[in-house]
Amino acid sequence: MTSFFIIKPRILMNNFLQLKEIILNHNSFIISSHVNPDADAIGSELAFYYLLKKLNKNVRIINHSKTPYNLEFLDSENIIERYDEETHSNIFNEAEVFLLLDLNQAYRIVKMENGLRNFKGIKICIDHHQDPENIFDLIVGNTDYAATGEIIYDFIKQTNIVELDKNISLQLYAAIMTDTGSFRFERTSSKIHLLIAELLEYGINPKDIYDKIYDQFMFGRIKLLGRALSSIQLDETNKIAYMIVTQKMLEETNTCEDDVDGFVGYCLSIQNVTIGILFYELKDGLKISFRSKGNIPVNLLAKDFGGGGHINASGTRLFNISIDEILDKVILKAQQYLRMELK
Ligand code: 5GP
Ligand code: MN
């Protein structure tokens, strides 16, 4: 079995060719993505699944988390399995290739982390985040990409490994539409619009996809959003807005973690605010989501608290600590990054 060690990820045509080689020369694949998968994670996984199926490969998608209910329509064939130690105890010995999509740190697959670390086959990361962990045999993608779905599109187009079709286009569209904030974030290039135009030629319906992802929420989510919006506060600079979502709020609105997705964006919709922060209480700790405008690197802010992400969108999870214990420290740190931007 060939292994390629590429420590510095650079998207050379060569990387795509290496990926193609590996795919053509192997038969069994596991695909996985990060905890609390978003549409870029799910869409990229399913696009790759259909790509591999076209080549008659054995492939299974196994995730730590359940698919959020608003993304279930993407998995209309119920392909995605939820990781269960008993059912999947042998899976890591059986597959030849392990494909990690839309993440580059092993801990982000939670219960599958050890399986990945001890995996004897080829470990491939296809991703657009910074600072990949040095455990992969091949890394495909870089931070110039707006979405993992965009990398997969380029891979298909540049290598002609398979023909695009409606099935794959739907998945890639969902991945790219959501990771670009419906085509408005920084990396929404003319190339993105051109590739989207091509995806639309396969007969997918943007209005329908948007409606399913963003306009079919449970009533409780909207009530929860109301509670989260009421919790918003500004720091003394008026440039940092933060909101809090507690387990009690979830219980009272009959909602779950999936429902909180997208809330933090409201912090940035306030005039003059350049950093938005969501403190989300977990059963055994908390999750913090960071968003920023311009060149404030919230990926570094998240890193200060053990997390990571992109320059304008990042996050972290902390265990055995409460929101009250950490909130002031986080705001103080965020203010330091504000000052860096002002210079
Ligand atoms: P969100 O706030 O939407 O959950 O995450 C935004 C981005 O932050 C994600 O796309 C991911 O790149 C990053 N992120 C979120 N949580 C974590 C985390 O716990 N660790 C790391 N390394 N990155 C995270
Ligand atoms: Mn992504």
Short mmCIF file of C-alpha atoms and ligand atoms in Angstrom, two decimals, residues 34 38 40-41 102 127-129 146-148 179 310, ligand 2:
data_model
loop_
_atom_site.label_atom_id
_atom_site.label_comp_id
_atom_site.label_asym_id
_atom_site.label_seq_id
_atom_site.Cartn_x
_atom_site.Cartn_y
_atom_site.Cartn_z
CA HIS A 34 -16.96 16.44 12.35
CA ASP A 38 -23.20 21.21 9.01
CA ASP A 40 -20.76 21.34 4.11
CA ALA A 41 -19.91 18.24 6.16
CA ASP A 102 -14.40 19.19 6.43
CA ASP A 127 -10.64 20.19 4.07
CA HIS A 128 -10.43 24.00 4.05
CA HIS A 129 -9.42 24.78 7.65
CA ALA A 146 -14.89 28.54 0.66
CA ALA A 147 -16.17 25.05 1.38
CA THR A 148 -15.05 21.45 1.34
CA ASP A 179 -20.54 27.57 3.94
CA HIS A 310 -11.40 30.05 10.15
MN MN B 2 -16.72 23.67 5.73
#
